[in-house]
């Protein structure tokens, strides 16, 4: 298995709070999973679409990637780093996120 840099939920939350305008929170799950529950202000790009859509992401921002448990996001983080992005995997995915979550159609 490949190694990618990981952030704990605490580290990710701190990075999101400190660098609001310089951090993207990327959800690589499916659209139904995103509607069911997500971390507020996250951008949905399903893993299946990431290889086509990654070029739309700004390279001057840090990207925190999450999925349900951390496996899909680890692969996505690896892919993004391969293409020159500063990306980090959220360890344990949304299952370990103890902070605010939302559900329903995104606004």
CSV table of N, CA, C and O in Angstrom, one decimal:
chain,number,residue,atom,x,y,z
A,1,UNK,N,0.8,-1.2,0.0
A,1,UNK,CA,0.0,0.0,0.0
A,1,UNK,C,0.9,1.2,0.0
A,1,UNK,O,2.0,1.2,0.5
A,2,UNK,N,0.4,2.3,-0.6
A,2,UNK,CA,1.1,3.6,-0.7
A,2,UNK,C,0.9,4.4,0.6
A,2,UNK,O,-0.1,4.3,1.3
A,3,UNK,N,1.9,5.2,0.9
A,3,UNK,CA,1.8,6.1,2.1
A,3,UNK,C,1.5,7.5,1.6
A,3,UNK,O,2.1,8.0,0.7
A,4,UNK,N,0.5,8.1,2.3
A,4,UNK,CA,0.2,9.5,2.0
A,4,UNK,C,0.1,10.2,3.4
A,4,UNK,O,-0.2,9.6,4.4
A,5,UNK,N,0.4,11.5,3.4
A,5,UNK,CA,0.3,12.3,4.6
A,5,UNK,C,-1.2,12.3,5.1
A,5,UNK,O,-2.1,12.5,4.3
A,6,UNK,N,-1.3,12.1,6.4
A,6,UNK,CA,-2.7,12.1,7.0
A,6,UNK,C,-2.8,13.2,8.0
A,6,UNK,O,-1.8,13.6,8.7
A,7,UNK,N,-4.0,13.7,8.2
A,7,UNK,CA,-4.3,14.6,9.3
A,7,UNK,C,-5.4,14.0,10.2
A,7,UNK,O,-6.3,13.3,9.7
A,8,UNK,N,-5.2,14.2,11.5
A,8,UNK,CA,-6.3,13.7,12.4
A,8,UNK,C,-7.4,14.7,12.2
A,8,UNK,O,-7.2,15.8,11.7
A,9,UNK,N,-8.6,14.3,12.7
A,9,UNK,CA,-9.7,15.3,12.6
A,9,UNK,C,-9.4,16.6,13.3
A,9,UNK,O,-9.7,17.7,12.8
A,10,UNK,N,-8.7,16.6,14.4
A,10,UNK,CA,-8.3,17.8,15.1
A,10,UNK,C,-7.4,18.7,14.3
A,10,UNK,O,-7.5,19.9,14.2
A,11,UNK,N,-6.4,18.0,13.7
A,11,UNK,CA,-5.4,18.8,12.8
A,11,UNK,C,-6.2,19.4,11.6
A,11,UNK,O,-5.9,20.5,11.2
A,12,UNK,N,-7.1,18.6,11.0
A,12,UNK,CA,-7.8,19.1,9.9
A,12,UNK,C,-8.7,20.3,10.2
A,12,UNK,O,-8.7,21.3,9.5
A,13,UNK,N,-9.4,20.2,11.4
A,13,UNK,CA,-10.3,21.3,11.8
A,13,UNK,C,-9.4,22.6,12.0
A,13,UNK,O,-9.8,23.6,11.6
A,14,UNK,N,-8.3,22.4,12.7
A,14,UNK,CA,-7.4,23.6,12.9
A,14,UNK,C,-7.0,24.2,11.6
A,14,UNK,O,-7.0,25.4,11.5
A,15,UNK,N,-6.6,23.4,10.7
A,15,UNK,CA,-6.1,23.9,9.4
A,15,UNK,C,-7.3,24.6,8.6
A,15,UNK,O,-7.1,25.7,8.1
A,16,UNK,N,-8.5,24.0,8.7
A,16,UNK,CA,-9.6,24.7,8.1
A,16,UNK,C,-10.0,26.0,8.7
A,16,UNK,O,-10.3,27.0,8.1
A,17,UNK,N,-9.8,26.1,10.1
A,17,UNK,CA,-10.1,27.3,10.8
A,17,UNK,C,-9.1,28.4,10.5
A,17,UNK,O,-9.4,29.6,10.3
A,18,UNK,N,-7.8,28.0,10.5
A,18,UNK,CA,-6.7,29.0,10.4
A,18,UNK,C,-6.5,29.4,8.9
A,18,UNK,O,-6.2,30.6,8.7
A,19,UNK,N,-6.8,28.6,8.0
A,19,UNK,CA,-6.5,28.9,6.6
A,19,UNK,C,-7.7,28.9,5.7
A,19,UNK,O,-7.7,28.4,4.6
A,20,UNK,N,-8.9,29.3,6.2
A,20,UNK,CA,-10.2,29.3,5.5
A,20,UNK,C,-10.1,29.4,4.0
A,20,UNK,O,-10.6,28.6,3.3
A,21,UNK,N,-9.4,30.5,3.6
A,21,UNK,CA,-9.4,30.8,2.1
A,21,UNK,C,-8.3,30.0,1.4
A,21,UNK,O,-8.3,30.1,0.1
A,22,UNK,N,-7.5,29.3,2.1
A,22,UNK,CA,-6.4,28.6,1.4
A,22,UNK,C,-6.5,27.1,1.5
A,22,UNK,O,-5.5,26.4,1.2
A,23,UNK,N,-7.6,26.6,2.0
A,23,UNK,CA,-7.8,25.1,2.2
A,23,UNK,C,-9.1,24.7,1.5
A,23,UNK,O,-10.2,25.4,1.6
A,24,UNK,N,-9.1,23.6,0.8
A,24,UNK,CA,-10.3,23.0,0.2
A,24,UNK,C,-10.5,21.7,0.9
A,24,UNK,O,-9.6,20.9,1.1
A,25,UNK,N,-11.7,21.5,1.3
A,25,UNK,CA,-12.2,20.2,1.9
A,25,UNK,C,-12.9,19.4,0.8
A,25,UNK,O,-13.9,19.8,0.3
A,26,UNK,N,-12.3,18.3,0.4
A,26,UNK,CA,-12.7,17.6,-0.8
A,26,UNK,C,-13.3,16.2,-0.4
A,26,UNK,O,-12.6,15.4,0.2
A,27,UNK,N,-14.6,16.0,-0.7
A,27,UNK,CA,-15.3,14.8,-0.5
A,27,UNK,C,-15.2,13.9,-1.7
A,27,UNK,O,-15.7,14.4,-2.8
A,28,UNK,N,-14.7,12.7,-1.7
A,28,UNK,CA,-14.5,11.9,-2.9
A,28,UNK,C,-15.5,10.7,-2.8
A,28,UNK,O,-15.4,9.8,-3.6
A,29,UNK,N,-16.6,10.8,-2.0
A,29,UNK,CA,-17.6,9.8,-2.0
A,29,UNK,C,-18.6,10.0,-3.1
A,29,UNK,O,-18.4,10.8,-4.0
A,30,UNK,N,-19.6,9.2,-3.1
A,30,UNK,CA,-20.6,9.3,-4.2
A,30,UNK,C,-21.6,10.4,-3.8
A,30,UNK,O,-21.8,10.8,-2.7
A,31,UNK,N,-22.3,10.9,-4.9
A,31,UNK,CA,-23.3,11.9,-4.6
A,31,UNK,C,-24.4,11.5,-3.5
A,31,UNK,O,-24.7,12.3,-2.6
A,32,UNK,N,-24.9,10.3,-3.5
A,32,UNK,CA,-25.9,9.9,-2.5
A,32,UNK,C,-25.2,9.9,-1.1
A,32,UNK,O,-25.9,10.3,-0.1
A,33,UNK,N,-24.0,9.5,-0.9
A,33,UNK,CA,-23.3,9.6,0.4
A,33,UNK,C,-23.1,11.1,0.8
A,33,UNK,O,-23.3,11.4,2.0
A,34,UNK,N,-22.8,11.9,-0.1
A,34,UNK,CA,-22.6,13.4,0.2
A,34,UNK,C,-23.9,14.0,0.6
A,34,UNK,O,-23.9,14.8,1.6
A,35,UNK,N,-25.1,13.6,0.0
A,35,UNK,CA,-26.4,14.2,0.4
A,35,UNK,C,-26.7,13.6,1.8
A,35,UNK,O,-27.3,14.3,2.6
A,36,UNK,N,-26.4,12.4,2.1
A,36,UNK,CA,-26.8,11.7,3.3
A,36,UNK,C,-26.1,12.4,4.5
A,36,UNK,O,-26.8,12.8,5.5
A,37,UNK,N,-24.8,12.6,4.4
A,37,UNK,CA,-24.1,13.3,5.5
A,37,UNK,C,-22.7,13.8,4.9
A,37,UNK,O,-22.1,13.1,4.2
A,38,UNK,N,-22.3,15.0,5.3
A,38,UNK,CA,-21.1,15.6,4.9
A,38,UNK,C,-20.6,16.6,5.9
A,38,UNK,O,-21.3,17.1,6.7
A,39,UNK,N,-19.3,16.9,5.7
A,39,UNK,CA,-18.7,18.0,6.5
A,39,UNK,C,-19.1,19.3,5.8
A,39,UNK,O,-18.9,19.4,4.6
A,40,UNK,N,-19.6,20.3,6.6
A,40,UNK,CA,-20.0,21.5,5.9
A,40,UNK,C,-18.9,22.2,5.1
A,40,UNK,O,-17.7,22.1,5.4
A,41,UNK,N,-19.3,22.8,4.0
A,41,UNK,CA,-18.4,23.5,3.0
A,41,UNK,C,-17.5,22.6,2.3
A,41,UNK,O,-16.5,23.1,1.8
A,42,UNK,N,-17.8,21.3,2.2
A,42,UNK,CA,-16.9,20.4,1.4
A,42,UNK,C,-17.4,20.4,0.0
A,42,UNK,O,-18.5,20.6,-0.4
A,43,UNK,N,-16.4,20.2,-0.9
A,43,UNK,CA,-16.6,20.1,-2.3
A,43,UNK,C,-16.7,18.7,-2.7
A,43,UNK,O,-15.8,17.9,-2.3
A,44,UNK,N,-17.7,18.3,-3.5
A,44,UNK,CA,-17.9,16.9,-3.9
A,44,UNK,C,-17.3,16.7,-5.3
A,44,UNK,O,-17.7,17.3,-6.2
A,45,UNK,N,-16.3,15.8,-5.3
A,45,UNK,CA,-15.8,15.3,-6.6
A,45,UNK,C,-15.6,13.8,-6.4
A,45,UNK,O,-14.6,13.4,-5.7
A,46,UNK,N,-16.6,13.0,-6.8
A,46,UNK,CA,-16.4,11.5,-6.6
A,46,UNK,C,-15.1,11.0,-7.1
A,46,UNK,O,-14.6,11.4,-8.1
A,47,UNK,N,-14.6,10.0,-6.4
A,47,UNK,CA,-13.3,9.4,-6.8
A,47,UNK,C,-13.3,9.0,-8.3
A,47,UNK,O,-12.3,9.2,-9.0
A,48,UNK,N,-14.4,8.4,-8.8
A,48,UNK,CA,-14.4,8.0,-10.2
A,48,UNK,C,-14.3,9.2,-11.1
A,48,UNK,O,-13.9,9.0,-12.3
A,49,UNK,N,-14.6,10.4,-10.7
A,49,UNK,CA,-14.5,11.6,-11.6
A,49,UNK,C,-13.2,12.4,-11.4
A,49,UNK,O,-12.9,13.2,-12.2
A,50,UNK,N,-12.5,12.1,-10.3
A,50,UNK,CA,-11.4,12.9,-9.9
A,50,UNK,C,-10.3,12.9,-11.0
A,50,UNK,O,-9.7,14.0,-11.2
A,51,UNK,N,-10.0,11.8,-11.6
A,51,UNK,CA,-8.9,11.8,-12.6
A,51,UNK,C,-9.2,12.7,-13.8
A,51,UNK,O,-8.3,13.1,-14.5
A,52,UNK,N,-10.5,13.1,-14.0
A,52,UNK,CA,-10.8,14.1,-15.1
A,52,UNK,C,-11.0,15.5,-14.5
A,52,UNK,O,-10.8,16.4,-15.2
A,53,UNK,N,-11.4,15.6,-13.3
A,53,UNK,CA,-11.7,16.9,-12.7
A,53,UNK,C,-10.6,17.6,-11.9
A,53,UNK,O,-10.8,18.7,-11.5
A,54,UNK,N,-9.6,16.8,-11.6
A,54,UNK,CA,-8.5,17.4,-10.7
A,54,UNK,C,-8.0,18.7,-11.2
A,54,UNK,O,-7.6,19.6,-10.4
A,55,UNK,N,-7.9,18.8,-12.5
A,55,UNK,CA,-7.2,20.0,-13.1
A,55,UNK,C,-8.0,21.3,-12.8
A,55,UNK,O,-7.5,22.4,-12.9
A,56,UNK,N,-9.3,21.2,-12.4
A,56,UNK,CA,-10.1,22.3,-12.0
A,56,UNK,C,-9.8,22.8,-10.6
A,56,UNK,O,-10.2,23.9,-10.2
A,57,UNK,N,-9.0,22.1,-9.8
A,57,UNK,CA,-8.7,22.5,-8.5
A,57,UNK,C,-7.5,23.4,-8.5
A,57,UNK,O,-6.5,23.2,-9.3
A,58,UNK,N,-7.5,24.5,-7.7
A,58,UNK,CA,-6.4,25.4,-7.7
A,58,UNK,C,-5.1,24.8,-7.0
A,58,UNK,O,-5.3,24.1,-6.0
A,59,UNK,N,-4.0,24.9,-7.6
A,59,UNK,CA,-2.8,24.3,-7.1
A,59,UNK,C,-2.2,25.1,-5.9
A,59,UNK,O,-1.3,24.7,-5.3
A,60,UNK,N,-2.7,26.3,-5.7
A,60,UNK,CA,-2.1,27.2,-4.6
A,60,UNK,C,-2.8,27.0,-3.3
A,60,UNK,O,-2.6,27.7,-2.3
A,61,UNK,N,-3.7,26.0,-3.2
A,61,UNK,CA,-4.4,25.7,-2.0
A,61,UNK,C,-4.1,24.3,-1.5
A,61,UNK,O,-3.8,23.4,-2.2
A,62,UNK,N,-4.2,24.2,-0.1
A,62,UNK,CA,-4.0,22.9,0.5
A,62,UNK,C,-5.4,22.1,0.3
A,62,UNK,O,-6.4,22.8,0.4
A,63,UNK,N,-5.3,20.8,0.1
A,63,UNK,CA,-6.6,20.1,0.0
A,63,UNK,C,-6.6,19.0,1.0
A,63,UNK,O,-5.7,18.2,1.1
A,64,UNK,N,-7.7,19.0,1.8
A,64,UNK,CA,-7.9,17.9,2.7
A,64,UNK,C,-9.0,17.0,2.1
A,64,UNK,O,-10.1,17.5,1.8
A,65,UNK,N,-8.6,15.7,1.9
A,65,UNK,CA,-9.5,14.8,1.2
A,65,UNK,C,-10.1,13.8,2.2
A,65,UNK,O,-9.5,13.3,3.1
A,66,UNK,N,-11.5,13.6,2.1
A,66,UNK,CA,-12.1,12.6,2.9
A,66,UNK,C,-13.1,11.8,2.2
A,66,UNK,O,-13.6,12.1,1.1
A,67,UNK,N,-13.4,10.6,2.8
A,67,UNK,CA,-14.4,9.7,2.3
A,67,UNK,C,-15.1,9.1,3.5
A,67,UNK,O,-15.2,9.8,4.5
A,68,UNK,N,-15.6,7.9,3.4
A,68,UNK,CA,-16.3,7.4,4.6
A,68,UNK,C,-15.3,6.9,5.6
A,68,UNK,O,-15.4,7.3,6.8
A,69,UNK,N,-14.3,6.1,5.3
A,69,UNK,CA,-13.4,5.6,6.3
A,69,UNK,C,-11.9,5.9,6.0
A,69,UNK,O,-11.1,5.5,6.9
A,70,UNK,N,-11.6,6.5,4.9
A,70,UNK,CA,-10.2,6.9,4.7
A,70,UNK,C,-9.5,6.1,3.6
A,70,UNK,O,-8.4,6.5,3.2
A,71,UNK,N,-10.2,5.1,3.0
A,71,UNK,CA,-9.5,4.3,2.0
A,71,UNK,C,-9.5,5.0,0.6
A,71,UNK,O,-8.5,5.2,-0.1
A,72,UNK,N,-10.7,5.4,0.2
A,72,UNK,CA,-10.9,6.1,-1.1
A,72,UNK,C,-10.1,7.4,-1.1
A,72,UNK,O,-9.4,7.8,-2.1
A,73,UNK,N,-10.2,8.1,0.0
A,73,UNK,CA,-9.5,9.4,0.1
A,73,UNK,C,-8.0,9.2,0.1
A,73,UNK,O,-7.3,10.1,-0.3
A,74,UNK,N,-7.5,8.1,0.7
A,74,UNK,CA,-6.0,7.9,0.6
A,74,UNK,C,-5.6,7.8,-0.8
A,74,UNK,O,-4.6,8.3,-1.3
A,75,UNK,N,-6.4,7.0,-1.6
A,75,UNK,CA,-6.0,6.9,-3.1
A,75,UNK,C,-6.1,8.3,-3.8
A,75,UNK,O,-5.2,8.6,-4.6
A,76,UNK,N,-7.2,9.0,-3.5
A,76,UNK,CA,-7.3,10.3,-4.1
A,76,UNK,C,-6.2,11.3,-3.7
A,76,UNK,O,-5.7,12.0,-4.5
A,77,UNK,N,-5.8,11.2,-2.4
A,77,UNK,CA,-4.6,12.0,-1.9
A,77,UNK,C,-3.4,11.7,-2.7
A,77,UNK,O,-2.6,12.5,-3.2
A,78,UNK,N,-3.1,10.4,-2.9
A,78,UNK,CA,-2.0,9.9,-3.6
A,78,UNK,C,-2.0,10.5,-5.1
A,78,UNK,O,-1.0,11.0,-5.6
A,79,UNK,N,-3.2,10.4,-5.7
A,79,UNK,CA,-3.3,10.9,-7.1
A,79,UNK,C,-3.1,12.4,-7.1
A,79,UNK,O,-2.3,12.8,-8.0
A,80,UNK,N,-3.7,13.1,-6.2
A,80,UNK,CA,-3.5,14.6,-6.2
A,80,UNK,C,-2.0,15.0,-6.0
A,80,UNK,O,-1.5,15.9,-6.7
A,81,UNK,N,-1.4,14.3,-5.1
A,81,UNK,CA,0.1,14.6,-4.8
A,81,UNK,C,0.9,14.2,-6.1
A,81,UNK,O,1.8,15.0,-6.4
A,82,UNK,N,0.5,13.2,-6.8
A,82,UNK,CA,1.2,12.8,-8.0
A,82,UNK,C,1.1,13.9,-9.0
A,82,UNK,O,2.1,14.2,-9.8
A,83,UNK,N,0.0,14.6,-9.0
A,83,UNK,CA,-0.2,15.7,-10.0
A,83,UNK,C,0.3,17.1,-9.4
A,83,UNK,O,0.0,18.1,-10.0
A,84,UNK,N,1.0,17.1,-8.3
A,84,UNK,CA,1.6,18.3,-7.8
A,84,UNK,C,0.8,19.1,-6.8
A,84,UNK,O,1.1,20.2,-6.5
A,85,UNK,N,-0.3,18.5,-6.3
A,85,UNK,CA,-1.1,19.3,-5.3
A,85,UNK,C,-0.6,19.0,-3.9
A,85,UNK,O,-0.1,17.9,-3.6
A,86,UNK,N,-0.8,19.9,-3.0
A,86,UNK,CA,-0.5,19.7,-1.5
A,86,UNK,C,-1.8,19.1,-0.9
A,86,UNK,O,-2.7,19.8,-0.5
A,87,UNK,N,-1.9,17.8,-0.9
A,87,UNK,CA,-3.1,17.1,-0.4
A,87,UNK,C,-2.8,16.3,0.8
A,87,UNK,O,-1.7,15.7,1.0
A,88,UNK,N,-3.8,16.2,1.7
A,88,UNK,CA,-3.7,15.4,2.9
A,88,UNK,C,-5.0,14.5,3.1
A,88,UNK,O,-6.1,15.0,2.8
A,89,UNK,N,-4.8,13.3,3.5
A,89,UNK,CA,-5.9,12.4,3.8
A,89,UNK,C,-6.5,12.6,5.2
A,89,UNK,O,-5.7,12.7,6.1
A,90,UNK,N,-7.8,12.7,5.3
A,90,UNK,CA,-8.4,12.8,6.6
A,90,UNK,C,-8.4,11.4,7.2
A,90,UNK,O,-9.2,10.6,6.7
A,91,UNK,N,-7.6,11.2,8.2
A,91,UNK,CA,-7.5,9.8,8.8
A,91,UNK,C,-8.9,9.4,9.3
A,91,UNK,O,-9.5,10.1,10.1
A,92,UNK,N,-9.3,8.2,8.9
A,92,UNK,CA,-10.5,7.6,9.4
A,92,UNK,C,-11.8,8.1,8.7
A,92,UNK,O,-12.9,7.6,8.9
A,93,UNK,N,-11.7,9.1,7.8
A,93,UNK,CA,-12.8,9.6,7.1
A,93,UNK,C,-13.8,10.3,7.9
A,93,UNK,O,-13.6,10.6,9.1
A,94,UNK,N,-15.0,10.4,7.4
A,94,UNK,CA,-16.1,11.1,8.1
A,94,UNK,C,-16.6,10.3,9.3
A,94,UNK,O,-17.1,10.9,10.2
A,95,UNK,N,-16.3,9.0,9.3
A,95,UNK,CA,-16.7,8.2,10.5
A,95,UNK,C,-16.0,8.7,11.7
A,95,UNK,O,-16.5,8.5,12.8
A,96,UNK,N,-14.8,9.3,11.6
A,96,UNK,CA,-14.1,9.7,12.8
A,96,UNK,C,-14.2,11.2,13.1
A,96,UNK,O,-13.6,11.7,14.0
A,97,UNK,N,-15.0,11.9,12.2
A,97,UNK,CA,-15.1,13.4,12.3
A,97,UNK,C,-16.1,13.7,13.4
A,97,UNK,O,-17.3,13.5,13.3
A,98,UNK,N,-15.6,14.2,14.6
A,98,UNK,CA,-16.5,14.5,15.7
A,98,UNK,C,-17.2,15.8,15.7
A,98,UNK,O,-17.9,16.2,16.6
A,99,UNK,N,-16.9,16.6,14.7
A,99,UNK,CA,-17.4,18.0,14.6
A,99,UNK,C,-18.7,18.1,13.8
A,99,UNK,O,-19.2,17.1,13.4
A,100,UNK,N,-19.0,19.3,13.5
A,100,UNK,CA,-20.3,19.6,12.8
A,100,UNK,C,-20.4,18.8,11.4
A,100,UNK,O,-19.4,18.7,10.7
A,101,UNK,N,-21.6,18.2,11.2
A,101,UNK,CA,-21.9,17.6,10.0
A,101,UNK,C,-23.2,18.1,9.5
A,101,UNK,O,-24.0,18.6,10.3
A,102,UNK,N,-23.5,18.0,8.2
A,102,UNK,CA,-24.8,18.4,7.7
A,102,UNK,C,-25.3,17.3,6.7
A,102,UNK,O,-24.6,16.5,6.2
A,103,UNK,N,-26.6,17.4,6.4
A,103,UNK,CA,-27.2,16.4,5.5
A,103,UNK,C,-28.2,17.1,4.6
A,103,UNK,O,-28.6,18.3,4.8
A,104,UNK,N,-28.7,16.4,3.6
A,104,UNK,CA,-29.7,17.0,2.7
A,104,UNK,C,-28.9,17.6,1.5
A,104,UNK,O,-27.7,17.5,1.4
A,105,UNK,N,-29.7,18.1,0.5
A,105,UNK,CA,-29.1,18.7,-0.7
A,105,UNK,C,-28.2,19.9,-0.3
A,105,UNK,O,-28.7,20.8,0.5
A,106,UNK,N,-27.0,20.0,-0.8
A,106,UNK,CA,-26.2,21.2,-0.5
A,106,UNK,C,-26.8,22.5,-1.1
A,106,UNK,O,-27.5,22.4,-2.1
A,107,UNK,N,-26.6,23.6,-0.4
A,107,UNK,CA,-27.1,24.8,-0.8
A,107,UNK,C,-26.3,25.4,-1.9
A,107,UNK,O,-25.2,25.3,-2.0
